[in-house]
Amino acid sequence: MADPILISGRRKDLGGFDVARLLPHLQARSVGSFVFLDHMGPARFAPGQGVDVRPHPHIGLATVTFLFEGALLHRDSLGAVQEIRPGEVNWMTAGRGIVHSERTPPALRERGSPLHGLQAWVALPRRQEECEPAFDHYPAAQVPRIERPGLSLQLIAGEAYGERSPVRTLSEILYLAGRIQEGGWLTLERGIVERALYVVEGEVAVDQRVLSAGQLLVLPPGRELTLSGRRNALIAYLGGAPIDGERQLWWNFVSSSKER
């Protein structure tokens, strides 16, 4: 049985705000179909400042943006223009190719605003790597909540704990995010082959192992584990079926073909 892998994010200043890169990592190139995970912020922009991720292309993946604070304005080459706010899900399927940008909305830029969230890339299955690009937005009211005493999580994608997310995916994945307080707990079931827990804020324990903010724990397969809150924590839990073959990552591109 594989041992758990502990990863600490590598923080990088992107000009006014920090991003911590969790995946890919030398010890874990992917978790399920998740081949990339960035923790954005938390940051606070002064009036007149904000995020300007200029137009750039993607292939072979789906980008997943989920915010805890602030807002971003998405634009893409399909003509989609969509603001995303906390609790909502932007899911962009690149397929054979798409171009998009992400910026602070003008009204928030004018008065200043926070930004805090996660951005992930999900590798598309080989048979659908070259599918038609698409963009889907899901309001927070459509994203199911898993509520327990001391626990409130949103089911961003997949099926778990009696709930199913409406987010359209092309592979078997699981993605949850939310808060767990001291006294809250959740069983991490053994049925998910590859899975990881990221502590965005606060402190939690997985069985008896304590995790602090900024740590990603890649969990061993085949074991039922208990997640418990220690200090008011914000977490993400993600994973799924193993990726169907090796993927090449270069710049903003993901593909099973190095030549592509």
PDB file of N, CA and C in Angstrom, residues 1-7 27-28 31 193-196 206 209 216-223 225:
ATOM      1  N   MET A   1       0.852  -1.194   0.000  1.00  0.00           N
ATOM      2  CA  MET A   1       0.000   0.000   0.000  1.00  0.00           C
ATOM      3  C   MET A   1       0.887   1.243   0.000  1.00  0.00           C
ATOM      4  N   ALA A   2       0.621   2.177  -0.870  1.00  0.00           N
ATOM      5  CA  ALA A   2       1.448   3.364  -1.000  1.00  0.00           C
ATOM      6  C   ALA A   2       1.340   4.240   0.240  1.00  0.00           C
ATOM      7  N   ASP A   3       2.442   4.912   0.564  1.00  0.00           N
ATOM      8  CA  ASP A   3       2.444   5.849   1.678  1.00  0.00           C
ATOM      9  C   ASP A   3       1.866   7.184   1.223  1.00  0.00           C
ATOM     10  N   PRO A   4       1.298   7.967   2.161  1.00  0.00           N
ATOM     11  CA  PRO A   4       0.833   9.301   1.789  1.00  0.00           C
ATOM     12  C   PRO A   4       2.003  10.191   1.384  1.00  0.00           C
ATOM     13  N   ILE A   5       1.721  11.151   0.523  1.00  0.00           N
ATOM     14  CA  ILE A   5       2.740  12.088   0.040  1.00  0.00           C
ATOM     15  C   ILE A   5       2.336  13.487   0.479  1.00  0.00           C
ATOM     16  N   LEU A   6       3.233  14.192   1.161  1.00  0.00           N
ATOM     17  CA  LEU A   6       2.954  15.541   1.631  1.00  0.00           C
ATOM     18  C   LEU A   6       3.670  16.553   0.733  1.00  0.00           C
ATOM     19  N   ILE A   7       2.906  17.493   0.210  1.00  0.00           N
ATOM     20  CA  ILE A   7       3.429  18.499  -0.716  1.00  0.00           C
ATOM     21  C   ILE A   7       3.133  19.882  -0.150  1.00  0.00           C
ATOM     22  N   GLN A  27       6.803  14.480  -6.840  1.00  0.00           N
ATOM     23  CA  GLN A  27       6.318  13.291  -6.154  1.00  0.00           C
ATOM     24  C   GLN A  27       4.916  12.880  -6.591  1.00  0.00           C
ATOM     25  N   ALA A  28       4.211  13.799  -7.253  1.00  0.00           N
ATOM     26  CA  ALA A  28       2.842  13.506  -7.708  1.00  0.00           C
ATOM     27  C   ALA A  28       2.566  14.337  -8.952  1.00  0.00           C
ATOM     28  N   VAL A  31      -3.234  13.766  -9.745  1.00  0.00           N
ATOM     29  CA  VAL A  31      -4.100  13.060  -8.792  1.00  0.00           C
ATOM     30  C   VAL A  31      -5.414  12.826  -9.522  1.00  0.00           C
ATOM     31  N   VAL A 193      -9.949   6.029  -6.082  1.00  0.00           N
ATOM     32  CA  VAL A 193      -8.628   5.399  -6.229  1.00  0.00           C
ATOM     33  C   VAL A 193      -7.506   6.386  -5.931  1.00  0.00           C
ATOM     34  N   GLU A 194      -7.553   7.568  -6.539  1.00  0.00           N
ATOM     35  CA  GLU A 194      -6.536   8.590  -6.302  1.00  0.00           C
ATOM     36  C   GLU A 194      -7.218   9.832  -5.735  1.00  0.00           C
ATOM     37  N   ARG A 195      -6.675  10.369  -4.647  1.00  0.00           N
ATOM     38  CA  ARG A 195      -7.336  11.482  -3.974  1.00  0.00           C
ATOM     39  C   ARG A 195      -6.308  12.280  -3.182  1.00  0.00           C
ATOM     40  N   ALA A 196      -6.616  13.548  -2.970  1.00  0.00           N
ATOM     41  CA  ALA A 196      -5.722  14.424  -2.212  1.00  0.00           C
ATOM     42  C   ALA A 196      -6.559  15.439  -1.455  1.00  0.00           C
ATOM     43  N   VAL A 206      -6.057  14.279   9.342  1.00  0.00           N
ATOM     44  CA  VAL A 206      -6.503  13.103   8.608  1.00  0.00           C
ATOM     45  C   VAL A 206      -6.047  11.901   9.429  1.00  0.00           C
ATOM     46  N   ARG A 209      -2.898  12.497  11.589  1.00  0.00           N
ATOM     47  CA  ARG A 209      -1.887  13.354  10.966  1.00  0.00           C
ATOM     48  C   ARG A 209      -2.421  14.776  10.827  1.00  0.00           C
ATOM     49  N   LEU A 216      -0.684  19.979   0.888  1.00  0.00           N
ATOM     50  CA  LEU A 216      -1.497  19.036   0.116  1.00  0.00           C
ATOM     51  C   LEU A 216      -1.049  17.630   0.485  1.00  0.00           C
ATOM     52  N   LEU A 217      -1.987  16.805   0.921  1.00  0.00           N
ATOM     53  CA  LEU A 217      -1.675  15.425   1.265  1.00  0.00           C
ATOM     54  C   LEU A 217      -2.302  14.511   0.229  1.00  0.00           C
ATOM     55  N   VAL A 218      -1.455  13.789  -0.517  1.00  0.00           N
ATOM     56  CA  VAL A 218      -1.935  12.779  -1.454  1.00  0.00           C
ATOM     57  C   VAL A 218      -2.161  11.507  -0.642  1.00  0.00           C
ATOM     58  N   LEU A 219      -3.402  11.055  -0.600  1.00  0.00           N
ATOM     59  CA  LEU A 219      -3.803   9.998   0.322  1.00  0.00           C
ATOM     60  C   LEU A 219      -3.551   8.612  -0.264  1.00  0.00           C
ATOM     61  N   PRO A 220      -3.264   7.647   0.582  1.00  0.00           N
ATOM     62  CA  PRO A 220      -3.044   6.283   0.094  1.00  0.00           C
ATOM     63  C   PRO A 220      -4.350   5.663  -0.391  1.00  0.00           C
ATOM     64  N   PRO A 221      -4.289   4.819  -1.414  1.00  0.00           N
ATOM     65  CA  PRO A 221      -5.503   4.176  -1.916  1.00  0.00           C
ATOM     66  C   PRO A 221      -5.960   3.047  -1.005  1.00  0.00           C
ATOM     67  N   GLY A 222      -7.271   2.726  -1.117  1.00  0.00           N
ATOM     68  CA  GLY A 222      -7.782   1.533  -0.453  1.00  0.00           C
ATOM     69  C   GLY A 222      -7.996   1.638   1.032  1.00  0.00           C
ATOM     70  N   ARG A 223      -7.893   2.863   1.595  1.00  0.00           N
ATOM     71  CA  ARG A 223      -8.086   3.025   3.035  1.00  0.00           C
ATOM     72  C   ARG A 223      -9.181   4.035   3.306  1.00  0.00           C
ATOM     73  N   LEU A 225     -10.471   6.857   5.633  1.00  0.00           N
ATOM     74  CA  LEU A 225      -9.809   7.793   6.526  1.00  0.00           C
ATOM     75  C   LEU A 225     -10.836   8.758   7.100  1.00  0.00           C
TER      76      LEU A 225
END
